[in-house]
Amino acid sequence: MNIPENYDATPHSISVNTIIERYCLDKMYVPENIDKKIIDSAEVYRPGLQLAGYLEGFCPERVQLLGRTEMNFLGTLSREERQKRLDAYMHESIPCIIISNSQPVYDEIIKSARLKRVPVLRTYEGTAVFLAMLISYLNLELAERMTIHGELLELYGVGVLITGHSGVGKSETALELVKRGHRLIADDVVEIRKVSQTTLLGTSPEIIRHFMELRGVGIIDVKGLYGAGSVKDIDSIDLVINIERWDENKKYDRIGMEEKYTEYLGIQIPSLTLPIMPGRNMPILMEVAAMDFRQKKMGYNAAKEMYERVNRKFENNT
């Protein structure tokens, strides 16, 4: 895959303090170097085997989560054995240890954590709920990413990325779609994040979020003009629609049988091209494209249905 010029190859990380503030975690023990503690892996580790003494393959660079199972197991050990297991398990590379369900924290955990300067935190959330929330957040914040020029909107629950050359009318089309009740995610600059091997999420840089640039008018606040229901902070990228000026020498798909894709960060996204010419209502065409995409996801393809009907008609006549 050719890496585009706007590909962000910088490894991303977030501070442990960010996690503490976001999830209102209790600080059971925080070392002086807490500001230097960072998280650069989206994976969260539950150290069941490690507490039992098996340390081969252990990944200390991940956030460690201790649920009821791990804490109950530690409770079955004598104080001496518990301290021995925790000392063997504790590693200075651990970003932090989080204990779920507001469980009491053994003194041995704090003692061992002090020696290796590992933050010990606690949440009132259940293990499964907190694990899901944390992994989802880390996947988003640490995701591989790139930025492109375009518009991102939600049309009938479909994340539609509008691309095309500058001045072709992307912002004007997006504004009309917002006026028709759809939601704007990003104008002009779309930040794409790869959160899994099959999913791309799109958002806007925070500094320009909910704003739109219109030539001749200037900058407008979409949220202020059309209300909170007209915008959205982030959405999946399900369909790419490329706008281009009508080229009489180019053949455009009139049936819809040919499936085309656009690749971003190694993921293929269904795409189509809409040529602009006088008399074409681009917002309506995009609404129809989004609804047709939903139909296809539900297993119905109008083009294939018509093709099969025509074939059956010819077969019956012969």
Short mmCIF file of C-alpha atoms in Angstrom, two decimals:
data_model
loop_
_atom_site.label_atom_id
_atom_site.label_comp_id
_atom_site.label_asym_id
_atom_site.label_seq_id
_atom_site.Cartn_x
_atom_site.Cartn_y
_atom_site.Cartn_z
CA MET A 1 0.00 0.00 0.00
CA ASN A 2 1.31 3.45 -0.89
CA ILE A 3 1.43 5.62 2.23
CA PRO A 4 -0.29 8.95 1.46
CA GLU A 5 1.37 12.28 2.25
CA ASN A 6 -1.20 13.01 4.95
CA TYR A 7 -0.63 9.70 6.73
CA ASP A 8 0.25 10.19 10.41
CA ALA A 9 3.03 7.72 11.23
CA THR A 10 3.68 9.16 14.71
CA PRO A 11 3.08 6.57 17.47
CA HIS A 12 0.23 7.80 19.64
CA SER A 13 -0.02 7.60 23.40
CA ILE A 14 -2.10 9.02 26.23
CA SER A 15 -1.15 9.76 29.81
CA VAL A 16 -2.36 7.77 32.79
CA ASN A 17 -3.64 11.07 34.21
CA THR A 18 -6.01 11.31 31.24
CA ILE A 19 -7.50 7.91 32.14
CA ILE A 20 -7.80 8.94 35.80
CA GLU A 21 -9.71 12.10 34.91
CA ARG A 22 -11.89 10.53 32.24
CA TYR A 23 -13.14 7.66 34.41
CA CYS A 24 -12.92 9.41 37.82
CA LEU A 25 -10.61 6.72 39.17
CA ASP A 26 -9.69 6.54 42.86
CA LYS A 27 -5.96 7.03 43.46
CA MET A 28 -4.94 4.23 45.81
CA TYR A 29 -1.27 4.92 45.15
CA VAL A 30 0.25 7.42 42.73
CA PRO A 31 4.04 7.79 42.37
CA GLU A 32 5.78 11.13 41.92
CA ASN A 33 6.49 10.33 38.26
CA ILE A 34 2.79 9.89 37.39
CA ASP A 35 3.07 12.63 34.74
CA LYS A 36 5.58 10.49 32.86
CA LYS A 37 3.41 7.37 32.90
CA ILE A 38 1.92 6.86 29.45
CA ILE A 39 -0.22 4.24 27.72
CA ASP A 40 0.74 3.28 24.17
CA SER A 41 -1.10 -0.03 23.81
CA ALA A 42 -4.85 -0.40 23.37
CA GLU A 43 -4.80 -3.87 24.91
CA VAL A 44 -5.75 -4.37 28.55
CA TYR A 45 -4.29 -7.29 30.50
CA ARG A 46 -5.96 -9.38 33.20
CA PRO A 47 -3.04 -11.04 35.02
CA GLY A 48 -4.61 -14.27 36.24
CA LEU A 49 -1.76 -16.61 35.30
CA GLN A 50 0.89 -14.10 36.37
CA LEU A 51 -0.53 -13.87 39.89
CA ALA A 52 -0.43 -17.67 39.96
CA GLY A 53 3.29 -17.52 39.25
CA TYR A 54 3.45 -18.11 35.48
CA LEU A 55 5.25 -15.09 34.01
CA GLU A 56 6.26 -16.36 30.57
CA GLY A 57 4.76 -14.20 27.79
CA PHE A 58 3.71 -11.48 30.23
CA CYS A 59 3.24 -8.02 28.64
CA PRO A 60 3.89 -5.40 31.34
CA GLU A 61 3.52 -2.49 28.88
CA ARG A 62 -0.27 -2.88 28.97
CA VAL A 63 -2.78 -1.52 31.46
CA GLN A 64 -3.44 -4.18 34.11
CA LEU A 65 -7.02 -4.79 35.26
CA LEU A 66 -7.77 -6.79 38.41
CA GLY A 67 -11.36 -7.98 38.74
CA ARG A 68 -13.12 -10.04 41.38
CA THR A 69 -11.52 -13.27 40.16
CA GLU A 70 -7.96 -11.96 40.52
CA MET A 71 -8.64 -10.30 43.87
CA ASN A 72 -10.43 -13.37 45.24
CA PHE A 73 -7.48 -15.51 44.22
CA LEU A 74 -5.07 -13.20 46.04
CA GLY A 75 -7.32 -13.49 49.07
CA THR A 76 -6.77 -17.25 49.22
CA LEU A 77 -3.01 -16.76 49.70
CA SER A 78 -1.18 -16.10 52.93
CA ARG A 79 0.24 -12.60 53.38
CA GLU A 80 3.77 -13.87 52.77
CA GLU A 81 2.82 -15.79 49.63
CA ARG A 82 0.69 -12.89 48.36
CA GLN A 83 3.62 -10.50 48.74
CA LYS A 84 5.93 -12.95 46.99
CA ARG A 85 3.57 -13.35 44.01
CA LEU A 86 2.97 -9.62 43.69
CA ASP A 87 6.68 -8.77 43.87
CA ALA A 88 7.37 -11.25 41.07
CA TYR A 89 4.49 -9.88 38.97
CA MET A 90 5.08 -6.15 39.49
CA HIS A 91 7.15 -4.44 36.78
CA GLU A 92 8.24 -0.81 36.36
CA SER A 93 6.95 -0.84 32.75
CA ILE A 94 3.34 -1.30 33.87
CA PRO A 95 1.48 1.98 33.07
CA CYS A 96 -1.02 1.42 35.86
CA ILE A 97 -3.02 -1.21 37.73
CA ILE A 98 -6.79 -0.70 37.93
CA ILE A 99 -8.97 -2.59 40.41
CA SER A 100 -12.66 -2.88 39.53
CA ASN A 101 -15.87 -3.02 41.58
CA SER A 102 -14.46 -0.68 44.29
CA GLN A 103 -12.85 -3.71 45.93
CA PRO A 104 -10.61 -3.32 48.99
CA VAL A 105 -6.95 -3.11 48.01
CA TYR A 106 -4.52 -5.42 49.75
CA ASP A 107 -1.61 -3.72 51.50
CA GLU A 108 0.74 -6.04 49.65
CA ILE A 109 -0.38 -4.55 46.31
CA ILE A 110 0.48 -1.03 47.47
CA LYS A 111 3.79 -2.15 48.98
CA SER A 112 4.87 -3.90 45.79
CA ALA A 113 3.65 -1.01 43.60
CA ARG A 114 5.69 1.50 45.64
CA LEU A 115 8.88 -0.45 44.99
CA LYS A 116 8.32 -0.33 41.19
CA ARG A 117 6.54 3.07 41.17
CA VAL A 118 3.42 1.70 39.50
CA PRO A 119 0.15 3.67 39.94
CA VAL A 120 -2.67 1.71 41.62
CA LEU A 121 -6.14 2.96 40.75
CA ARG A 122 -9.70 1.84 41.44
CA THR A 123 -13.05 2.11 39.69
CA TYR A 124 -16.57 1.51 40.94
CA GLU A 125 -17.51 -0.01 37.57
CA GLY A 126 -17.83 -3.76 37.08
CA THR A 127 -14.95 -5.56 35.42
CA ALA A 128 -16.65 -6.38 32.10
CA VAL A 129 -18.24 -2.94 31.73
CA PHE A 130 -15.05 -1.05 32.51
CA LEU A 131 -12.95 -3.33 30.30
CA ALA A 132 -15.24 -2.68 27.32
CA MET A 133 -15.25 1.10 27.91
CA LEU A 134 -11.49 1.32 28.33
CA ILE A 135 -10.60 -0.81 25.30
CA SER A 136 -13.02 1.15 23.11
CA TYR A 137 -11.49 4.46 24.26
CA LEU A 138 -7.89 3.27 23.86
CA ASN A 139 -8.61 1.85 20.40
CA LEU A 140 -9.89 5.26 19.33
CA GLU A 141 -7.16 7.39 20.91
CA LEU A 142 -4.23 5.18 19.90
CA ALA A 143 -5.51 4.30 16.43
CA GLU A 144 -3.50 4.57 13.24
CA ARG A 145 -4.76 7.68 11.48
CA MET A 146 -4.62 10.01 8.49
CA THR A 147 -6.32 13.22 7.38
CA ILE A 148 -7.97 13.97 4.04
CA HIS A 149 -9.76 16.87 2.38
CA GLY A 150 -13.52 16.28 2.32
CA GLU A 151 -16.83 16.27 4.18
CA LEU A 152 -18.19 13.62 6.54
CA LEU A 153 -21.90 13.37 7.29
CA GLU A 154 -24.36 10.89 8.70
CA LEU A 155 -27.18 10.22 6.23
CA TYR A 156 -29.91 7.86 7.44
CA GLY A 157 -27.44 6.20 9.80
CA VAL A 158 -24.78 5.80 7.09
CA GLY A 159 -21.42 7.53 7.50
CA VAL A 160 -20.85 9.19 4.10
CA LEU A 161 -17.45 10.64 3.20
CA ILE A 162 -17.71 13.23 0.39
CA THR A 163 -14.53 13.80 -1.59
CA GLY A 164 -13.59 15.82 -4.66
CA HIS A 165 -11.37 18.62 -5.87
CA SER A 166 -11.43 21.98 -4.10
CA GLY A 167 -14.22 24.26 -5.35
CA VAL A 168 -16.41 21.46 -6.68
CA GLY A 169 -19.19 22.21 -4.16
CA LYS A 170 -18.64 19.77 -1.30
CA SER A 171 -19.35 22.25 1.51
CA GLU A 172 -22.46 23.63 -0.19
CA THR A 173 -23.79 20.10 -0.70
CA ALA A 174 -23.03 19.23 2.92
CA LEU A 175 -24.85 22.35 4.14
CA GLU A 176 -27.96 21.48 2.14
CA LEU A 177 -27.88 17.97 3.62
CA VAL A 178 -27.67 19.43 7.13
CA LYS A 179 -30.63 21.67 6.31
CA ARG A 180 -32.54 18.54 5.24
CA GLY A 181 -32.04 17.01 8.70
CA HIS A 182 -28.78 15.08 8.40
CA ARG A 183 -25.76 15.50 10.66
CA LEU A 184 -22.34 16.99 9.99
CA ILE A 185 -19.26 15.34 11.47
CA ALA A 186 -16.44 17.15 9.65
CA ASP A 187 -16.03 19.93 7.11
CA ASP A 188 -12.96 20.40 4.92
CA VAL A 189 -10.59 18.30 7.10
CA VAL A 190 -11.57 14.73 7.99
CA GLU A 191 -9.42 12.78 10.43
CA ILE A 192 -9.71 9.05 9.73
CA ARG A 193 -8.84 6.52 12.43
CA LYS A 194 -8.44 2.77 11.96
CA VAL A 195 -9.96 1.23 15.09
CA SER A 196 -10.03 -2.36 13.80
CA GLN A 197 -9.11 -4.36 10.71
CA THR A 198 -12.54 -3.63 9.21
CA THR A 199 -13.64 -0.32 10.75
CA LEU A 200 -12.73 3.29 10.06
CA LEU A 201 -14.03 6.16 12.17
CA GLY A 202 -14.02 9.76 11.03
CA THR A 203 -13.97 12.93 13.07
CA SER A 204 -12.97 16.58 12.83
CA PRO A 205 -9.96 18.27 14.43
CA GLU A 206 -11.29 19.72 17.67
CA ILE A 207 -10.29 23.29 16.83
CA ILE A 208 -12.63 23.43 13.78
CA ARG A 209 -15.31 20.98 14.96
CA HIS A 210 -18.89 22.00 14.07
CA PHE A 211 -17.66 24.91 11.93
CA MET A 212 -18.00 25.16 8.15
CA GLU A 213 -16.31 27.36 5.55
CA LEU A 214 -18.44 28.71 2.71
CA ARG A 215 -16.86 30.73 -0.07
CA GLY A 216 -18.39 34.21 -0.17
CA VAL A 217 -20.03 33.79 3.24
CA GLY A 218 -17.15 32.86 5.50
CA ILE A 219 -17.08 30.66 8.60
CA ILE A 220 -20.41 29.54 10.07
CA ASP A 221 -21.23 27.66 13.28
CA VAL A 222 -23.41 24.75 12.14
CA LYS A 223 -24.34 23.74 15.69
CA GLY A 224 -25.28 27.32 16.56
CA LEU A 225 -27.38 27.82 13.41
CA TYR A 226 -29.13 24.46 13.17
CA GLY A 227 -29.00 23.09 16.72
CA ALA A 228 -27.22 20.26 18.51
CA GLY A 229 -29.09 17.67 16.44
CA SER A 230 -27.34 18.83 13.27
CA VAL A 231 -23.86 17.73 14.30
CA LYS A 232 -22.06 14.67 15.56
CA ASP A 233 -18.52 14.32 16.92
CA ILE A 234 -17.57 11.00 15.33
CA ASP A 235 -19.02 8.34 13.04
CA SER A 236 -18.02 5.30 11.03
CA ILE A 237 -17.04 5.74 7.39
CA ASP A 238 -19.34 3.40 5.47
CA LEU A 239 -19.56 4.93 2.00
CA VAL A 240 -17.34 7.24 -0.06
CA ILE A 241 -18.97 9.54 -2.63
CA ASN A 242 -16.60 11.35 -4.95
CA ILE A 243 -17.90 14.51 -6.67
CA GLU A 244 -16.38 15.54 -9.97
CA ARG A 245 -17.25 17.80 -12.86
CA TRP A 246 -19.07 16.09 -15.72
CA ASP A 247 -16.65 14.75 -18.33
CA GLU A 248 -18.31 14.03 -21.68
CA ASN A 249 -15.46 11.72 -22.63
CA LYS A 250 -15.87 9.56 -19.54
CA LYS A 251 -18.31 6.69 -19.12
CA TYR A 252 -20.27 6.74 -15.89
CA ASP A 253 -21.99 3.78 -14.26
CA ARG A 254 -25.71 3.93 -15.08
CA ILE A 255 -26.77 0.53 -13.74
CA GLY A 256 -24.90 0.07 -10.47
CA MET A 257 -23.71 -3.48 -11.11
CA GLU A 258 -20.04 -2.63 -10.79
CA GLU A 259 -18.79 -2.45 -7.21
CA LYS A 260 -16.03 0.07 -6.58
CA TYR A 261 -13.94 0.70 -3.48
CA THR A 262 -11.63 3.36 -2.09
CA GLU A 263 -8.82 2.33 0.23
CA TYR A 264 -7.88 4.19 3.39
CA LEU A 265 -5.35 2.78 5.87
CA GLY A 266 -5.57 -0.62 4.21
CA ILE A 267 -9.38 -0.90 4.46
CA GLN A 268 -11.58 -0.99 1.36
CA ILE A 269 -14.67 1.25 1.61
CA PRO A 270 -17.53 1.03 -0.95
CA SER A 271 -17.48 4.10 -3.18
CA LEU A 272 -19.19 5.74 -6.14
CA THR A 273 -18.68 8.80 -8.32
CA LEU A 274 -21.33 11.48 -8.87
CA PRO A 275 -20.65 13.83 -11.80
CA ILE A 276 -21.84 17.43 -11.46
CA MET A 277 -23.76 19.14 -14.24
CA PRO A 278 -26.59 21.73 -14.39
CA GLY A 279 -29.91 20.30 -13.24
CA ARG A 280 -28.51 17.55 -11.02
CA ASN A 281 -29.66 17.76 -7.40
CA MET A 282 -26.60 16.47 -5.54
CA PRO A 283 -28.10 16.35 -2.01
CA ILE A 284 -31.01 14.18 -3.20
CA LEU A 285 -28.64 11.91 -5.12
CA MET A 286 -26.54 11.46 -1.99
CA GLU A 287 -29.60 10.66 0.11
CA VAL A 288 -30.63 8.03 -2.43
CA ALA A 289 -27.08 6.63 -2.50
CA ALA A 290 -27.10 6.29 1.30
CA MET A 291 -30.50 4.56 1.33
CA ASP A 292 -29.44 2.26 -1.51
CA PHE A 293 -26.30 1.38 0.46
CA ARG A 294 -28.45 0.43 3.45
CA GLN A 295 -30.62 -1.75 1.23
CA LYS A 296 -27.54 -3.56 -0.07
CA LYS A 297 -26.31 -4.12 3.49
CA MET A 298 -29.68 -5.69 4.23
CA GLY A 299 -29.26 -8.07 1.28
CA TYR A 300 -31.26 -6.35 -1.46
CA ASN A 301 -29.56 -5.02 -4.61
CA ALA A 302 -31.94 -3.21 -6.98
CA ALA A 303 -29.54 -3.42 -9.94
CA LYS A 304 -29.14 -7.18 -9.57
CA GLU A 305 -32.89 -7.61 -9.12
CA MET A 306 -33.61 -5.76 -12.36
CA TYR A 307 -30.85 -7.69 -14.17
CA GLU A 308 -32.37 -10.99 -13.05
CA ARG A 309 -35.84 -9.88 -14.13
CA VAL A 310 -34.57 -8.98 -17.59
CA ASN A 311 -32.79 -12.33 -17.88
CA ARG A 312 -35.91 -14.22 -16.83
CA LYS A 313 -37.94 -12.28 -19.40
CA PHE A 314 -35.53 -13.24 -22.20
CA GLU A 315 -35.49 -16.86 -21.05
CA ASN A 316 -39.30 -17.04 -21.09
CA ASN A 317 -39.41 -15.57 -24.59
CA THR A 318 -36.97 -18.13 -25.97
#
